[in-house]
Amino acid sequence: MIISDPLISSDPDDSPIQFRAPTSEDGIAIQQLIEHCPPLDRNSTYLYLLLCTHFAESCVVAYDKQKLIGFISAYGLPQDPDTLFIWQVAVAKSARGKQLASRMIEHLLQRPHLAHIRYLQTTVDPENLASRRVFEKIAQHYHTSIDETPFFESHHFIEPQEEPLLHIGPLR
């Protein structure tokens, strides 16, 4: 999908950030990035390796020179093929405030094999205002809405927390 009115401008610092699908070589760097992005849940290296191989085409890494500065894990919903579920969005502290999360989402949506995606879904803790702003910006760009519904509630977790479902779309 090519968008005539870009969601975001080029990098404010004009640094050559490269976006691509992850590979197994990125697994450890992704786990280390997640460790430095609280409150994201840290998962096993094995899980990140699976994301980098089995789900690489729906995930994205962002590198500034040789340094990993961003990662999004996402996958198509098997029961709803026109929906992309965005699981984790991680942006290195040094890259925050540069619209990197929005740029990674836009990169995903521009991939030819994801051209059929009409909806995004994600879960975001109600207190995670930065993440909520990213998805609000996506909805505004596509002149669409965000519907929020209960999804994972406190009784689903060991430690009390909530993860309501945000449903964004249609995107086209």
PDB file of C-alpha atoms in Angstrom:
ATOM      1  CA  MET A   1       0.000   0.000   0.000  1.00  0.00           C
ATOM      2  CA  ILE A   2       1.361   3.402  -0.949  1.00  0.00           C
ATOM      3  CA  ILE A   3       0.044   6.350   0.991  1.00  0.00           C
ATOM      4  CA  SER A   4       0.042   9.767  -0.623  1.00  0.00           C
ATOM      5  CA  ASP A   5      -0.282  11.559   2.715  1.00  0.00           C
ATOM      6  CA  PRO A   6       2.448   9.952   4.841  1.00  0.00           C
ATOM      7  CA  LEU A   7       1.663   9.052   8.418  1.00  0.00           C
ATOM      8  CA  ILE A   8       4.958  10.421   9.544  1.00  0.00           C
ATOM      9  CA  SER A   9       7.712  12.555   8.141  1.00  0.00           C
ATOM     10  CA  SER A  10      11.224  11.362   7.579  1.00  0.00           C
ATOM     11  CA  ASP A  11      13.461  10.960  10.601  1.00  0.00           C
ATOM     12  CA  PRO A  12      13.813  14.368  12.253  1.00  0.00           C
ATOM     13  CA  ASP A  13      17.563  13.812  12.607  1.00  0.00           C
ATOM     14  CA  ASP A  14      17.892  12.516   9.012  1.00  0.00           C
ATOM     15  CA  SER A  15      19.709   9.437  10.278  1.00  0.00           C
ATOM     16  CA  PRO A  16      19.537   6.417   7.978  1.00  0.00           C
ATOM     17  CA  ILE A  17      17.184   4.165   9.908  1.00  0.00           C
ATOM     18  CA  GLN A  18      16.695   0.854   8.145  1.00  0.00           C
ATOM     19  CA  PHE A  19      13.510  -1.185   8.493  1.00  0.00           C
ATOM     20  CA  ARG A  20      13.372  -4.869   7.604  1.00  0.00           C
ATOM     21  CA  ALA A  21      11.975  -8.227   8.579  1.00  0.00           C
ATOM     22  CA  PRO A  22      13.915  -9.774  11.478  1.00  0.00           C
ATOM     23  CA  THR A  23      16.109 -12.858  11.147  1.00  0.00           C
ATOM     24  CA  SER A  24      17.349 -15.327  13.728  1.00  0.00           C
ATOM     25  CA  GLU A  25      20.488 -13.185  14.007  1.00  0.00           C
ATOM     26  CA  ASP A  26      18.330 -10.469  15.604  1.00  0.00           C
ATOM     27  CA  GLY A  27      16.884 -12.660  18.379  1.00  0.00           C
ATOM     28  CA  ILE A  28      19.307 -11.785  21.175  1.00  0.00           C
ATOM     29  CA  ALA A  29      19.342  -8.068  20.320  1.00  0.00           C
ATOM     30  CA  ILE A  30      15.529  -8.048  20.367  1.00  0.00           C
ATOM     31  CA  GLN A  31      15.451  -9.678  23.787  1.00  0.00           C
ATOM     32  CA  GLN A  32      17.981  -7.140  25.073  1.00  0.00           C
ATOM     33  CA  LEU A  33      15.946  -4.268  23.643  1.00  0.00           C
ATOM     34  CA  ILE A  34      12.785  -5.582  25.330  1.00  0.00           C
ATOM     35  CA  GLU A  35      14.667  -5.790  28.649  1.00  0.00           C
ATOM     36  CA  HIS A  36      15.336  -2.041  28.393  1.00  0.00           C
ATOM     37  CA  CYS A  37      11.732  -1.158  27.538  1.00  0.00           C
ATOM     38  CA  PRO A  38       9.669  -1.549  30.688  1.00  0.00           C
ATOM     39  CA  PRO A  39       6.855  -2.305  31.171  1.00  0.00           C
ATOM     40  CA  LEU A  40       7.097  -4.747  28.238  1.00  0.00           C
ATOM     41  CA  ASP A  41       7.100  -8.399  29.245  1.00  0.00           C
ATOM     42  CA  ARG A  42      10.417 -10.100  28.641  1.00  0.00           C
ATOM     43  CA  ASN A  43      10.011 -13.436  26.906  1.00  0.00           C
ATOM     44  CA  SER A  44      12.506 -16.210  26.248  1.00  0.00           C
ATOM     45  CA  THR A  45      15.168 -15.958  23.575  1.00  0.00           C
ATOM     46  CA  TYR A  46      13.510 -18.966  21.969  1.00  0.00           C
ATOM     47  CA  LEU A  47      10.251 -17.059  21.545  1.00  0.00           C
ATOM     48  CA  TYR A  48      12.044 -14.148  19.900  1.00  0.00           C
ATOM     49  CA  LEU A  49      13.815 -16.597  17.596  1.00  0.00           C
ATOM     50  CA  LEU A  50      10.425 -18.032  16.586  1.00  0.00           C
ATOM     51  CA  LEU A  51       9.114 -14.539  15.896  1.00  0.00           C
ATOM     52  CA  CYS A  52      12.221 -13.828  13.801  1.00  0.00           C
ATOM     53  CA  THR A  53      11.692 -16.939  11.697  1.00  0.00           C
ATOM     54  CA  HIS A  54       8.074 -18.137  11.708  1.00  0.00           C
ATOM     55  CA  PHE A  55       6.553 -14.644  11.910  1.00  0.00           C
ATOM     56  CA  ALA A  56       9.306 -12.565  10.287  1.00  0.00           C
ATOM     57  CA  GLU A  57       7.082 -11.312   7.488  1.00  0.00           C
ATOM     58  CA  SER A  58       4.713  -9.666   9.955  1.00  0.00           C
ATOM     59  CA  CYS A  59       7.394  -8.339  12.319  1.00  0.00           C
ATOM     60  CA  VAL A  60       9.844  -5.485  11.824  1.00  0.00           C
ATOM     61  CA  VAL A  61      13.190  -4.387  13.228  1.00  0.00           C
ATOM     62  CA  ALA A  62      14.602  -0.874  12.960  1.00  0.00           C
ATOM     63  CA  TYR A  63      18.339  -0.299  12.934  1.00  0.00           C
ATOM     64  CA  ASP A  64      20.274   2.940  13.184  1.00  0.00           C
ATOM     65  CA  LYS A  65      23.608   1.996  11.683  1.00  0.00           C
ATOM     66  CA  GLN A  66      24.396  -1.301  13.440  1.00  0.00           C
ATOM     67  CA  LYS A  67      22.265  -0.698  16.536  1.00  0.00           C
ATOM     68  CA  LEU A  68      18.791  -2.164  17.011  1.00  0.00           C
ATOM     69  CA  ILE A  69      16.534   0.701  18.063  1.00  0.00           C
ATOM     70  CA  GLY A  70      13.067  -0.716  17.406  1.00  0.00           C
ATOM     71  CA  PHE A  71      11.052  -3.907  17.123  1.00  0.00           C
ATOM     72  CA  ILE A  72       7.429  -4.790  16.510  1.00  0.00           C
ATOM     73  CA  SER A  73       6.079  -8.295  16.810  1.00  0.00           C
ATOM     74  CA  ALA A  74       2.828  -8.876  14.981  1.00  0.00           C
ATOM     75  CA  TYR A  75       0.897 -11.644  13.290  1.00  0.00           C
ATOM     76  CA  GLY A  76      -2.165 -12.137  11.152  1.00  0.00           C
ATOM     77  CA  LEU A  77      -5.164 -13.469  13.015  1.00  0.00           C
ATOM     78  CA  PRO A  78      -5.909 -16.973  11.666  1.00  0.00           C
ATOM     79  CA  GLN A  79      -9.667 -16.544  12.210  1.00  0.00           C
ATOM     80  CA  ASP A  80      -9.685 -13.011  10.752  1.00  0.00           C
ATOM     81  CA  PRO A  81      -7.182 -12.813   7.865  1.00  0.00           C
ATOM     82  CA  ASP A  82      -7.656  -9.092   7.210  1.00  0.00           C
ATOM     83  CA  THR A  83      -6.540  -8.227  10.774  1.00  0.00           C
ATOM     84  CA  LEU A  84      -2.959  -7.770  11.959  1.00  0.00           C
ATOM     85  CA  PHE A  85      -2.467  -8.189  15.710  1.00  0.00           C
ATOM     86  CA  ILE A  86       0.396  -6.057  17.024  1.00  0.00           C
ATOM     87  CA  TRP A  87       1.832  -7.750  20.071  1.00  0.00           C
ATOM     88  CA  GLN A  88       4.904  -5.850  21.279  1.00  0.00           C
ATOM     89  CA  VAL A  89       6.231  -2.460  20.247  1.00  0.00           C
ATOM     90  CA  ALA A  90       9.693  -1.665  21.582  1.00  0.00           C
ATOM     91  CA  VAL A  91      11.623   1.537  20.957  1.00  0.00           C
ATOM     92  CA  ALA A  92      15.072   2.163  22.436  1.00  0.00           C
ATOM     93  CA  LYS A  93      15.243   5.110  24.794  1.00  0.00           C
ATOM     94  CA  SER A  94      17.653   6.890  22.424  1.00  0.00           C
ATOM     95  CA  ALA A  95      15.084   6.712  19.595  1.00  0.00           C
ATOM     96  CA  ARG A  96      11.985   7.835  21.474  1.00  0.00           C
ATOM     97  CA  GLY A  97      10.221  11.004  20.388  1.00  0.00           C
ATOM     98  CA  LYS A  98      11.046  10.369  16.701  1.00  0.00           C
ATOM     99  CA  GLN A  99       7.777   8.636  15.753  1.00  0.00           C
ATOM    100  CA  LEU A 100       9.651   5.355  15.329  1.00  0.00           C
ATOM    101  CA  ALA A 101       6.727   3.176  16.463  1.00  0.00           C
ATOM    102  CA  SER A 102       4.434   4.785  13.875  1.00  0.00           C
ATOM    103  CA  ARG A 103       7.107   4.455  11.213  1.00  0.00           C
ATOM    104  CA  MET A 104       7.519   0.732  11.936  1.00  0.00           C
ATOM    105  CA  ILE A 105       3.755   0.152  11.762  1.00  0.00           C
ATOM    106  CA  GLU A 106       3.615   2.045   8.480  1.00  0.00           C
ATOM    107  CA  HIS A 107       6.501  -0.051   7.166  1.00  0.00           C
ATOM    108  CA  LEU A 108       4.540  -3.198   7.969  1.00  0.00           C
ATOM    109  CA  LEU A 109       1.396  -1.899   6.292  1.00  0.00           C
ATOM    110  CA  GLN A 110       3.339  -1.059   3.133  1.00  0.00           C
ATOM    111  CA  ARG A 111       4.644  -4.608   2.686  1.00  0.00           C
ATOM    112  CA  PRO A 112       3.002  -6.124  -0.406  1.00  0.00           C
ATOM    113  CA  HIS A 113       2.035  -9.378   1.346  1.00  0.00           C
ATOM    114  CA  LEU A 114       0.161  -7.354   4.007  1.00  0.00           C
ATOM    115  CA  ALA A 115      -1.746  -5.217   1.479  1.00  0.00           C
ATOM    116  CA  HIS A 116      -4.954  -7.069   2.401  1.00  0.00           C
ATOM    117  CA  ILE A 117      -4.844  -5.866   6.029  1.00  0.00           C
ATOM    118  CA  ARG A 118      -7.865  -3.687   6.834  1.00  0.00           C
ATOM    119  CA  TYR A 119      -7.740  -3.744  10.640  1.00  0.00           C
ATOM    120  CA  LEU A 120      -5.170  -3.563  13.402  1.00  0.00           C
ATOM    121  CA  GLN A 121      -5.672  -5.025  16.840  1.00  0.00           C
ATOM    122  CA  THR A 122      -3.540  -4.703  19.910  1.00  0.00           C
ATOM    123  CA  THR A 123      -3.841  -4.743  23.662  1.00  0.00           C
ATOM    124  CA  VAL A 124      -2.569  -1.773  25.641  1.00  0.00           C
ATOM    125  CA  ASP A 125      -2.560  -1.272  29.382  1.00  0.00           C
ATOM    126  CA  PRO A 126      -4.863   1.674  30.170  1.00  0.00           C
ATOM    127  CA  GLU A 127      -1.943   3.470  31.854  1.00  0.00           C
ATOM    128  CA  ASN A 128       0.399   3.146  28.851  1.00  0.00           C
ATOM    129  CA  LEU A 129      -0.398   6.556  27.392  1.00  0.00           C
ATOM    130  CA  ALA A 130       2.535   6.602  24.957  1.00  0.00           C
ATOM    131  CA  SER A 131       1.381   3.407  23.253  1.00  0.00           C
ATOM    132  CA  ARG A 132      -2.196   4.599  23.172  1.00  0.00           C
ATOM    133  CA  ARG A 133      -1.085   7.809  21.444  1.00  0.00           C
ATOM    134  CA  VAL A 134       0.697   5.790  18.731  1.00  0.00           C
ATOM    135  CA  PHE A 135      -2.491   3.898  17.899  1.00  0.00           C
ATOM    136  CA  GLU A 136      -4.634   7.031  18.112  1.00  0.00           C
ATOM    137  CA  LYS A 137      -2.307   8.626  15.557  1.00  0.00           C
ATOM    138  CA  ILE A 138      -2.653   5.609  13.257  1.00  0.00           C
ATOM    139  CA  ALA A 139      -6.460   5.830  13.496  1.00  0.00           C
ATOM    140  CA  GLN A 140      -6.390   9.565  12.784  1.00  0.00           C
ATOM    141  CA  HIS A 141      -4.153   9.063   9.764  1.00  0.00           C
ATOM    142  CA  TYR A 142      -6.529   6.521   8.279  1.00  0.00           C
ATOM    143  CA  HIS A 143      -9.622   8.575   9.236  1.00  0.00           C
ATOM    144  CA  THR A 144     -10.975   5.638  11.164  1.00  0.00           C
ATOM    145  CA  SER A 145     -11.899   4.761  14.712  1.00  0.00           C
ATOM    146  CA  ILE A 146     -10.543   2.824  17.645  1.00  0.00           C
ATOM    147  CA  ASP A 147     -12.982   0.569  19.424  1.00  0.00           C
ATOM    148  CA  GLU A 148     -11.892  -0.513  22.897  1.00  0.00           C
ATOM    149  CA  THR A 149     -13.362  -3.600  24.530  1.00  0.00           C
ATOM    150  CA  PRO A 150     -12.404  -5.710  27.543  1.00  0.00           C
ATOM    151  CA  PHE A 151     -10.111  -8.569  26.544  1.00  0.00           C
ATOM    152  CA  PHE A 152      -7.633  -9.794  29.145  1.00  0.00           C
ATOM    153  CA  GLU A 153      -8.748  -8.755  32.598  1.00  0.00           C
ATOM    154  CA  SER A 154      -7.108  -8.961  36.020  1.00  0.00           C
ATOM    155  CA  HIS A 155      -8.354 -12.491  36.704  1.00  0.00           C
ATOM    156  CA  HIS A 156      -6.450 -13.716  33.608  1.00  0.00           C
ATOM    157  CA  PHE A 157      -3.078 -12.741  35.130  1.00  0.00           C
ATOM    158  CA  ILE A 158      -1.070 -13.725  38.193  1.00  0.00           C
ATOM    159  CA  GLU A 159      -0.397 -10.071  38.983  1.00  0.00           C
ATOM    160  CA  PRO A 160      -3.350  -7.684  38.628  1.00  0.00           C
ATOM    161  CA  GLN A 161      -3.386  -5.901  35.291  1.00  0.00           C
ATOM    162  CA  GLU A 162      -5.712  -5.271  32.392  1.00  0.00           C
ATOM    163  CA  GLU A 163      -5.135  -5.462  28.660  1.00  0.00           C
ATOM    164  CA  PRO A 164      -8.176  -4.135  26.797  1.00  0.00           C
ATOM    165  CA  LEU A 165      -8.387  -4.838  23.087  1.00  0.00           C
ATOM    166  CA  LEU A 166      -8.030  -1.923  20.697  1.00  0.00           C
ATOM    167  CA  HIS A 167      -9.569  -2.548  17.275  1.00  0.00           C
ATOM    168  CA  ILE A 168      -8.547   0.006  14.634  1.00  0.00           C
ATOM    169  CA  GLY A 169     -10.071   0.247  11.213  1.00  0.00           C
ATOM    170  CA  PRO A 170     -10.991  -0.072   8.521  1.00  0.00           C
ATOM    171  CA  LEU A 171      -7.634   1.215   7.279  1.00  0.00           C
ATOM    172  CA  ARG A 172      -8.657   1.519   3.620  1.00  0.00           C
TER     173      ARG A 172
END
